[in-house]
Amino acid sequence: MRHLNPTLITRRQAIIAGATALAPLLPGCNTTGGKDAQVSSNGTLRYPLSSPPTTLDPALVEDGTTIDLLQNIYEGLVKLDEKSRTIPGIAEKWTVSDGGLTYTFNIRQGVKFHNDREVTASDFQYSLERACDPSLNSQTVFSYLGDIVGANDKRNGKAKTITGISVPSTYVLQIKITRPISYWIDKMTYPTGYVVYKEAIEANGGKIDATSTIGAGPFKLAKAADYNANYQVLLSKHASYYAGSPKLDHIERPVLQSPVTRISKFESGSLDMVKIAPSDLDHVNGDPKLKPGLHLYPRAATWYLGLNQSPPGSPFTDKRVRLAFNMAIDRQQVVHVALKDKMSAATSIVPPGMGDYHSTCTLLPFNPAKAKELLAEAGYGPNRPFPVLALTYRNDYQWVADSAAVIANQLKQNLGITVQNQPMEWGEFLDALDKKSMPFCLERWEADYLDPQDFLSVLLHTSRKINGQWDHTENNTGYSNPQFDRLCDAADVEQNQTARFAMYQQAEQIAVDDGPWVPVFFQTDLELDAPRVTGIRDSLLGHLPYTTTTVSG
């Protein structure tokens, strides 16, 4: 996921206007911007959103910040555990038949939506078909649901239903996929697989906003007449949650885009958890009250420079330019200076921790002299200066800005290229990614499931227009190599894991040698957790829903 997520700007702006006006305030919370709120009751977990939610619709979400919110509201057939494994969710079990093509899910009886109506197999059929509706224009549906028989016909407007989804009985859902894929069940943990509430959505003109957000997850949107746009989201526990009522009464998510404000509010006791930047470490380590609360959470995520070949006249259509940028970046210096050695310099495209897969690729070495030579071969020099570049990145994390500053300085020193750093609001950044309009950006992809396919096939396979619709929409650099595509296509369906991984390893090296990305570092989350907070569950993909979390006095 980036990918944050995701979607067309007109729709996103409309969603943000409603979605960030979601929450009534807890008693004692301050709405005027004056003195901080008093410490909330023991049953409330308070931690900030670094950006306004991009959507409340699981079929549209693309970004991790919003997914972290929505995974507490919704749930799907399957979910993740603390070891990042796919386990039963609302489906108590599933079986695979027909040579790996047919999945039969047994839905738990008695699972309740937030309004206490029971969830049935038909609700999942509705939710999956809705996600593929062409009018919704989901940017993620191809990646996560496109393997279901008939899903793309539905998405392309050629069918009204998805032929590969059937409901043999009230609590049985059957899904047929187009080819046997060993990682397919893992894709169903993504929000496109969440069950949504048909009646409220259809009464709202097919849209999910604050009035129609009804899921079956452990928490629900609080109901109140007044909302405060761009202020916060308040969730209340779903007491009828099938796995047991959460221990928390509420989750309060104030929207705090300033890193300084976030850590200040944590220190004042107004927040219970907060992510910090590596630049905050000296302050944290020097404070005996803060230091014990510092936790490092490794993530299956790669930060990279995207060298976009799509815009007309892009200098990155020349492979020599792409390779020059790769060789001009000193990853170790970025990690040391901007990240205080708390994250790891990238050694591959696919990050560590991806199940049994291990990258064998060799990244292009840091070699400024060779980089200058390649740039000159591409025709750039005193008589043809390289154009000034805007390096775009999300504006809500200081450590991302710090990394961009180091990278800009390296390109100036090593290639003589002027880079103008351009922080961008998260929703605008995602929209620009979807439109493939940014020539040069510092971006992240965090795994949605622990398989190399989620990085290689999803992000770097050639994007093609089929029957008027684009596939492989997450390829935001315009990269295309037929040999890479053939290897990924074969690996995606190969049932022998050793052979499959060998093909992905070969494909990964091809992509490295073509240079559409400059892999820079692997992410580790730095987080301050107040001592009153216990029971946080974590995975390589992020914190899991806060069903076991408690906050004491």
PDB file of C-alpha atoms in Angstrom, residues 230-465:
ATOM      1  CA  ASN A 230     -10.313  18.326   9.672  1.00  0.00           C
ATOM      2  CA  TYR A 231     -10.281  17.938  13.424  1.00  0.00           C
ATOM      3  CA  GLN A 232     -10.632  14.325  14.466  1.00  0.00           C
ATOM      4  CA  VAL A 233     -12.323  10.952  14.098  1.00  0.00           C
ATOM      5  CA  LEU A 234     -13.920   9.264  17.075  1.00  0.00           C
ATOM      6  CA  LEU A 235     -14.582   5.532  17.112  1.00  0.00           C
ATOM      7  CA  SER A 236     -16.633   3.668  19.708  1.00  0.00           C
ATOM      8  CA  LYS A 237     -16.362  -0.013  20.475  1.00  0.00           C
ATOM      9  CA  HIS A 238     -18.645  -2.469  18.721  1.00  0.00           C
ATOM     10  CA  ALA A 239     -19.865  -4.372  21.759  1.00  0.00           C
ATOM     11  CA  SER A 240     -21.308  -7.151  19.575  1.00  0.00           C
ATOM     12  CA  TYR A 241     -18.032  -7.794  17.735  1.00  0.00           C
ATOM     13  CA  TYR A 242     -17.893 -11.521  17.042  1.00  0.00           C
ATOM     14  CA  ALA A 243     -14.421 -12.015  18.546  1.00  0.00           C
ATOM     15  CA  GLY A 244     -15.414 -10.287  21.772  1.00  0.00           C
ATOM     16  CA  SER A 245     -16.094  -6.717  22.785  1.00  0.00           C
ATOM     17  CA  PRO A 246     -12.919  -4.582  22.586  1.00  0.00           C
ATOM     18  CA  LYS A 247     -11.396  -3.544  25.885  1.00  0.00           C
ATOM     19  CA  LEU A 248     -11.340   0.096  24.811  1.00  0.00           C
ATOM     20  CA  ASP A 249     -14.484   2.208  24.840  1.00  0.00           C
ATOM     21  CA  HIS A 250     -13.224   4.705  22.282  1.00  0.00           C
ATOM     22  CA  ILE A 251     -10.417   5.469  19.859  1.00  0.00           C
ATOM     23  CA  GLU A 252      -9.823   9.170  19.327  1.00  0.00           C
ATOM     24  CA  ARG A 253      -7.882  10.161  16.176  1.00  0.00           C
ATOM     25  CA  PRO A 254      -7.144  13.895  16.079  1.00  0.00           C
ATOM     26  CA  VAL A 255      -5.857  15.142  12.735  1.00  0.00           C
ATOM     27  CA  LEU A 256      -2.472  16.684  13.558  1.00  0.00           C
ATOM     28  CA  GLN A 257      -0.354  17.342  10.505  1.00  0.00           C
ATOM     29  CA  SER A 258       2.452  19.088  12.363  1.00  0.00           C
ATOM     30  CA  PRO A 259       5.097  16.696  13.777  1.00  0.00           C
ATOM     31  CA  VAL A 260       5.977  19.293  16.420  1.00  0.00           C
ATOM     32  CA  THR A 261       2.371  19.457  17.557  1.00  0.00           C
ATOM     33  CA  ARG A 262       2.086  15.683  17.725  1.00  0.00           C
ATOM     34  CA  ILE A 263       5.057  15.163  20.012  1.00  0.00           C
ATOM     35  CA  SER A 264       4.142  18.202  22.105  1.00  0.00           C
ATOM     36  CA  LYS A 265       0.686  16.822  22.757  1.00  0.00           C
ATOM     37  CA  PHE A 266       2.166  13.445  23.685  1.00  0.00           C
ATOM     38  CA  GLU A 267       4.442  15.097  26.217  1.00  0.00           C
ATOM     39  CA  SER A 268       1.522  17.025  27.683  1.00  0.00           C
ATOM     40  CA  GLY A 269      -0.458  13.804  28.164  1.00  0.00           C
ATOM     41  CA  SER A 270      -3.025  14.611  25.463  1.00  0.00           C
ATOM     42  CA  LEU A 271      -1.985  11.638  23.305  1.00  0.00           C
ATOM     43  CA  ASP A 272      -1.248   8.028  24.233  1.00  0.00           C
ATOM     44  CA  MET A 273       0.776   7.041  21.146  1.00  0.00           C
ATOM     45  CA  VAL A 274       2.685   8.994  18.535  1.00  0.00           C
ATOM     46  CA  LYS A 275       5.118   8.219  15.743  1.00  0.00           C
ATOM     47  CA  ILE A 276       8.272  10.296  15.896  1.00  0.00           C
ATOM     48  CA  ALA A 277      11.059  11.261  13.535  1.00  0.00           C
ATOM     49  CA  PRO A 278      14.661  10.111  13.941  1.00  0.00           C
ATOM     50  CA  SER A 279      15.525  13.776  14.500  1.00  0.00           C
ATOM     51  CA  ASP A 280      13.500  13.584  17.744  1.00  0.00           C
ATOM     52  CA  LEU A 281      15.706  10.839  19.186  1.00  0.00           C
ATOM     53  CA  ASP A 282      18.170  13.089  20.989  1.00  0.00           C
ATOM     54  CA  HIS A 283      15.306  14.764  22.795  1.00  0.00           C
ATOM     55  CA  VAL A 284      13.575  11.453  23.576  1.00  0.00           C
ATOM     56  CA  ASN A 285      16.727   9.670  24.749  1.00  0.00           C
ATOM     57  CA  GLY A 286      17.618  12.627  26.943  1.00  0.00           C
ATOM     58  CA  ASP A 287      14.289  12.601  28.760  1.00  0.00           C
ATOM     59  CA  PRO A 288      13.973   9.808  31.367  1.00  0.00           C
ATOM     60  CA  LYS A 289      10.177  10.067  31.138  1.00  0.00           C
ATOM     61  CA  LEU A 290      10.048   9.621  27.379  1.00  0.00           C
ATOM     62  CA  LYS A 291      12.862   7.162  26.697  1.00  0.00           C
ATOM     63  CA  PRO A 292      11.186   4.029  28.209  1.00  0.00           C
ATOM     64  CA  GLY A 293       8.230   4.523  25.871  1.00  0.00           C
ATOM     65  CA  LEU A 294      10.289   4.373  22.663  1.00  0.00           C
ATOM     66  CA  HIS A 295       9.555   1.321  20.508  1.00  0.00           C
ATOM     67  CA  LEU A 296      10.952   0.387  17.102  1.00  0.00           C
ATOM     68  CA  TYR A 297       8.637  -1.539  14.797  1.00  0.00           C
ATOM     69  CA  PRO A 298      10.200  -2.945  11.583  1.00  0.00           C
ATOM     70  CA  ARG A 299       7.990  -2.752   8.508  1.00  0.00           C
ATOM     71  CA  ALA A 300       7.917  -4.632   5.210  1.00  0.00           C
ATOM     72  CA  ALA A 301       8.263  -1.336   3.365  1.00  0.00           C
ATOM     73  CA  THR A 302      10.669   0.183   0.871  1.00  0.00           C
ATOM     74  CA  TRP A 303      11.191   3.905   0.333  1.00  0.00           C
ATOM     75  CA  TYR A 304      12.418   4.727  -3.140  1.00  0.00           C
ATOM     76  CA  LEU A 305      12.885   7.509  -5.642  1.00  0.00           C
ATOM     77  CA  GLY A 306      10.440   7.032  -8.482  1.00  0.00           C
ATOM     78  CA  LEU A 307      11.959   8.068 -11.813  1.00  0.00           C
ATOM     79  CA  ASN A 308       8.816   8.594 -13.875  1.00  0.00           C
ATOM     80  CA  GLN A 309       9.136   7.963 -17.601  1.00  0.00           C
ATOM     81  CA  SER A 310       5.484   8.838 -18.331  1.00  0.00           C
ATOM     82  CA  PRO A 311       5.413  12.671 -18.589  1.00  0.00           C
ATOM     83  CA  PRO A 312       6.184  13.976 -22.104  1.00  0.00           C
ATOM     84  CA  GLY A 313       9.830  14.939 -22.384  1.00  0.00           C
ATOM     85  CA  SER A 314      10.814  13.183 -19.164  1.00  0.00           C
ATOM     86  CA  PRO A 315      14.614  12.845 -18.914  1.00  0.00           C
ATOM     87  CA  PHE A 316      14.039   9.452 -17.266  1.00  0.00           C
ATOM     88  CA  THR A 317      13.052   7.838 -20.557  1.00  0.00           C
ATOM     89  CA  ASP A 318      16.825   7.585 -21.071  1.00  0.00           C
ATOM     90  CA  LYS A 319      18.139   4.569 -19.177  1.00  0.00           C
ATOM     91  CA  ARG A 320      21.529   6.249 -18.770  1.00  0.00           C
ATOM     92  CA  VAL A 321      19.894   9.052 -16.782  1.00  0.00           C
ATOM     93  CA  ARG A 322      18.097   6.592 -14.533  1.00  0.00           C
ATOM     94  CA  LEU A 323      21.305   4.693 -13.866  1.00  0.00           C
ATOM     95  CA  ALA A 324      23.157   7.939 -13.194  1.00  0.00           C
ATOM     96  CA  PHE A 325      20.615   8.847 -10.493  1.00  0.00           C
ATOM     97  CA  ASN A 326      20.970   5.397  -8.958  1.00  0.00           C
ATOM     98  CA  MET A 327      24.752   5.736  -8.786  1.00  0.00           C
ATOM     99  CA  ALA A 328      24.653   9.295  -7.435  1.00  0.00           C
ATOM    100  CA  ILE A 329      22.689   8.424  -4.280  1.00  0.00           C
ATOM    101  CA  ASP A 330      24.595   7.321  -1.178  1.00  0.00           C
ATOM    102  CA  ARG A 331      21.973   5.329   0.729  1.00  0.00           C
ATOM    103  CA  GLN A 332      24.157   4.913   3.791  1.00  0.00           C
ATOM    104  CA  GLN A 333      24.544   8.667   4.119  1.00  0.00           C
ATOM    105  CA  VAL A 334      20.764   9.167   3.871  1.00  0.00           C
ATOM    106  CA  VAL A 335      20.234   6.622   6.635  1.00  0.00           C
ATOM    107  CA  HIS A 336      23.000   8.062   8.816  1.00  0.00           C
ATOM    108  CA  VAL A 337      22.215  11.763   8.434  1.00  0.00           C
ATOM    109  CA  ALA A 338      18.430  11.873   8.022  1.00  0.00           C
ATOM    110  CA  LEU A 339      17.390   8.678   9.788  1.00  0.00           C
ATOM    111  CA  LYS A 340      19.998   8.527  12.578  1.00  0.00           C
ATOM    112  CA  ASP A 341      20.818   4.927  11.642  1.00  0.00           C
ATOM    113  CA  LYS A 342      17.405   3.731  12.914  1.00  0.00           C
ATOM    114  CA  MET A 343      16.358   2.465   9.508  1.00  0.00           C
ATOM    115  CA  SER A 344      18.284   0.308   7.046  1.00  0.00           C
ATOM    116  CA  ALA A 345      19.748   1.277   3.709  1.00  0.00           C
ATOM    117  CA  ALA A 346      17.910  -0.582   0.957  1.00  0.00           C
ATOM    118  CA  THR A 347      19.684  -3.576  -0.534  1.00  0.00           C
ATOM    119  CA  SER A 348      16.908  -4.563  -2.946  1.00  0.00           C
ATOM    120  CA  ILE A 349      13.467  -3.606  -4.235  1.00  0.00           C
ATOM    121  CA  VAL A 350      11.641  -6.240  -2.185  1.00  0.00           C
ATOM    122  CA  PRO A 351      12.234  -5.639   1.541  1.00  0.00           C
ATOM    123  CA  PRO A 352      13.230  -8.264   4.122  1.00  0.00           C
ATOM    124  CA  GLY A 353      10.554 -10.278   5.881  1.00  0.00           C
ATOM    125  CA  MET A 354       8.595 -11.314   2.789  1.00  0.00           C
ATOM    126  CA  GLY A 355       7.906 -14.851   3.914  1.00  0.00           C
ATOM    127  CA  ASP A 356      10.399 -17.342   2.502  1.00  0.00           C
ATOM    128  CA  TYR A 357      11.453 -15.039  -0.317  1.00  0.00           C
ATOM    129  CA  HIS A 358      14.942 -13.564  -0.168  1.00  0.00           C
ATOM    130  CA  SER A 359      16.211 -11.025  -2.670  1.00  0.00           C
ATOM    131  CA  THR A 360      19.422 -11.951  -4.443  1.00  0.00           C
ATOM    132  CA  CYS A 361      19.731  -8.808  -6.536  1.00  0.00           C
ATOM    133  CA  THR A 362      22.677  -6.424  -6.449  1.00  0.00           C
ATOM    134  CA  LEU A 363      21.790  -2.749  -6.454  1.00  0.00           C
ATOM    135  CA  LEU A 364      23.782  -0.355  -8.596  1.00  0.00           C
ATOM    136  CA  PRO A 365      26.751   0.869  -6.534  1.00  0.00           C
ATOM    137  CA  PHE A 366      27.289   4.413  -5.288  1.00  0.00           C
ATOM    138  CA  ASN A 367      29.699   5.709  -7.908  1.00  0.00           C
ATOM    139  CA  PRO A 368      29.551   9.482  -8.553  1.00  0.00           C
ATOM    140  CA  ALA A 369      32.259   9.357 -11.217  1.00  0.00           C
ATOM    141  CA  LYS A 370      30.379   6.745 -13.246  1.00  0.00           C
ATOM    142  CA  ALA A 371      27.132   8.643 -12.660  1.00  0.00           C
ATOM    143  CA  LYS A 372      28.626  11.820 -14.184  1.00  0.00           C
ATOM    144  CA  GLU A 373      29.930   9.802 -17.130  1.00  0.00           C
ATOM    145  CA  LEU A 374      26.483   8.314 -17.804  1.00  0.00           C
ATOM    146  CA  LEU A 375      24.806  11.725 -17.576  1.00  0.00           C
ATOM    147  CA  ALA A 376      27.301  13.114 -20.079  1.00  0.00           C
ATOM    148  CA  GLU A 377      26.664  10.162 -22.413  1.00  0.00           C
ATOM    149  CA  ALA A 378      22.979  11.047 -22.255  1.00  0.00           C
ATOM    150  CA  GLY A 379      23.862  14.488 -23.615  1.00  0.00           C
ATOM    151  CA  TYR A 380      23.806  16.620 -20.483  1.00  0.00           C
ATOM    152  CA  GLY A 381      26.632  19.004 -19.718  1.00  0.00           C
ATOM    153  CA  PRO A 382      27.673  22.686 -19.925  1.00  0.00           C
ATOM    154  CA  ASN A 383      25.943  23.160 -23.263  1.00  0.00           C
ATOM    155  CA  ARG A 384      22.811  21.319 -22.198  1.00  0.00           C
ATOM    156  CA  PRO A 385      22.192  21.671 -18.458  1.00  0.00           C
ATOM    157  CA  PHE A 386      19.971  19.102 -16.802  1.00  0.00           C
ATOM    158  CA  PRO A 387      16.542  20.622 -16.118  1.00  0.00           C
ATOM    159  CA  VAL A 388      15.709  21.744 -12.592  1.00  0.00           C
ATOM    160  CA  LEU A 389      13.765  18.947 -10.904  1.00  0.00           C
ATOM    161  CA  ALA A 390      11.007  19.129  -8.318  1.00  0.00           C
ATOM    162  CA  LEU A 391      11.334  16.294  -5.790  1.00  0.00           C
ATOM    163  CA  THR A 392       7.869  15.710  -4.350  1.00  0.00           C
ATOM    164  CA  TYR A 393       7.040  13.854  -1.144  1.00  0.00           C
ATOM    165  CA  ARG A 394       4.345  13.753   1.516  1.00  0.00           C
ATOM    166  CA  ASN A 395       4.379  16.742   3.849  1.00  0.00           C
ATOM    167  CA  ASP A 396       3.388  15.186   7.170  1.00  0.00           C
ATOM    168  CA  TYR A 397       6.569  13.368   8.276  1.00  0.00           C
ATOM    169  CA  GLN A 398       9.705  15.328   9.121  1.00  0.00           C
ATOM    170  CA  TRP A 399      12.005  12.385   8.510  1.00  0.00           C
ATOM    171  CA  VAL A 400      10.775  12.137   4.922  1.00  0.00           C
ATOM    172  CA  ALA A 401      11.610  15.812   4.413  1.00  0.00           C
ATOM    173  CA  ASP A 402      15.012  15.249   6.044  1.00  0.00           C
ATOM    174  CA  SER A 403      15.708  12.354   3.676  1.00  0.00           C
ATOM    175  CA  ALA A 404      14.667  14.435   0.669  1.00  0.00           C
ATOM    176  CA  ALA A 405      17.031  17.207   1.759  1.00  0.00           C
ATOM    177  CA  VAL A 406      19.997  14.819   1.891  1.00  0.00           C
ATOM    178  CA  ILE A 407      19.094  13.363  -1.511  1.00  0.00           C
ATOM    179  CA  ALA A 408      18.790  16.824  -3.090  1.00  0.00           C
ATOM    180  CA  ASN A 409      22.203  17.773  -1.734  1.00  0.00           C
ATOM    181  CA  GLN A 410      23.771  14.573  -3.081  1.00  0.00           C
ATOM    182  CA  LEU A 411      22.397  15.162  -6.575  1.00  0.00           C
ATOM    183  CA  LYS A 412      23.742  18.713  -6.515  1.00  0.00           C
ATOM    184  CA  GLN A 413      27.167  17.614  -5.316  1.00  0.00           C
ATOM    185  CA  ASN A 414      27.491  14.464  -7.416  1.00  0.00           C
ATOM    186  CA  LEU A 415      25.729  15.430 -10.651  1.00  0.00           C
ATOM    187  CA  GLY A 416      25.405  19.221 -10.509  1.00  0.00           C
ATOM    188  CA  ILE A 417      21.615  18.876 -10.711  1.00  0.00           C
ATOM    189  CA  THR A 418      19.420  21.432  -8.954  1.00  0.00           C
ATOM    190  CA  VAL A 419      16.585  19.798  -7.072  1.00  0.00           C
ATOM    191  CA  GLN A 420      13.750  21.805  -5.574  1.00  0.00           C
ATOM    192  CA  ASN A 421      12.163  19.919  -2.699  1.00  0.00           C
ATOM    193  CA  GLN A 422       8.376  20.073  -2.884  1.00  0.00           C
ATOM    194  CA  PRO A 423       6.365  18.737   0.056  1.00  0.00           C
ATOM    195  CA  MET A 424       2.802  17.968  -0.928  1.00  0.00           C
ATOM    196  CA  GLU A 425      -0.406  17.365   1.006  1.00  0.00           C
ATOM    197  CA  TRP A 426      -1.052  13.652   1.216  1.00  0.00           C
ATOM    198  CA  GLY A 427      -4.296  13.553  -0.748  1.00  0.00           C
ATOM    199  CA  GLU A 428      -2.812  15.692  -3.532  1.00  0.00           C
ATOM    200  CA  PHE A 429       0.302  13.533  -3.577  1.00  0.00           C
ATOM    201  CA  LEU A 430      -1.749  10.377  -4.024  1.00  0.00           C
ATOM    202  CA  ASP A 431      -3.809  11.957  -6.757  1.00  0.00           C
ATOM    203  CA  ALA A 432      -0.640  12.961  -8.600  1.00  0.00           C
ATOM    204  CA  LEU A 433       0.624   9.360  -8.279  1.00  0.00           C
ATOM    205  CA  ASP A 434      -2.595   8.043  -9.779  1.00  0.00           C
ATOM    206  CA  LYS A 435      -2.261  10.487 -12.665  1.00  0.00           C
ATOM    207  CA  LYS A 436       1.431   9.605 -13.057  1.00  0.00           C
ATOM    208  CA  SER A 437       2.142  13.321 -13.307  1.00  0.00           C
ATOM    209  CA  MET A 438       5.100  13.654 -10.897  1.00  0.00           C
ATOM    210  CA  PRO A 439       8.417  13.168 -12.700  1.00  0.00           C
ATOM    211  CA  PHE A 440      10.436  12.632  -9.528  1.00  0.00           C
ATOM    212  CA  CYS A 441       9.184  11.659  -6.074  1.00  0.00           C
ATOM    213  CA  LEU A 442      10.251  10.073  -2.807  1.00  0.00           C
ATOM    214  CA  GLU A 443       7.670   7.402  -2.194  1.00  0.00           C
ATOM    215  CA  ARG A 444       6.957   4.303  -0.142  1.00  0.00           C
ATOM    216  CA  TRP A 445       5.385   0.963  -0.810  1.00  0.00           C
ATOM    217  CA  GLU A 446       4.463  -1.112   2.208  1.00  0.00           C
ATOM    218  CA  ALA A 447       3.510  -4.729   1.632  1.00  0.00           C
ATOM    219  CA  ASP A 448      -0.162  -5.646   1.676  1.00  0.00           C
ATOM    220  CA  TYR A 449       0.828  -9.304   1.963  1.00  0.00           C
ATOM    221  CA  LEU A 450       4.184 -10.981   2.377  1.00  0.00           C
ATOM    222  CA  ASP A 451       4.878 -12.088  -1.161  1.00  0.00           C
ATOM    223  CA  PRO A 452       7.297 -10.586  -3.727  1.00  0.00           C
ATOM    224  CA  GLN A 453       4.441 -10.400  -6.208  1.00  0.00           C
ATOM    225  CA  ASP A 454       3.079  -7.443  -4.231  1.00  0.00           C
ATOM    226  CA  PHE A 455       6.187  -5.437  -5.113  1.00  0.00           C
ATOM    227  CA  LEU A 456       7.292  -6.760  -8.494  1.00  0.00           C
ATOM    228  CA  SER A 457       4.151  -7.636 -10.444  1.00  0.00           C
ATOM    229  CA  VAL A 458       1.987  -5.023  -8.733  1.00  0.00           C
ATOM    230  CA  LEU A 459       4.367  -2.069  -9.009  1.00  0.00           C
ATOM    231  CA  LEU A 460       6.600  -2.660 -12.012  1.00  0.00           C
ATOM    232  CA  HIS A 461       4.694  -4.776 -14.534  1.00  0.00           C
ATOM    233  CA  THR A 462       3.807  -2.843 -17.688  1.00  0.00           C
ATOM    234  CA  SER A 463       0.524  -0.998 -17.307  1.00  0.00           C
ATOM    235  CA  ARG A 464      -1.776  -1.691 -20.239  1.00  0.00           C
ATOM    236  CA  LYS A 465      -5.166  -0.486 -21.382  1.00  0.00           C
TER     237      LYS A 465
END
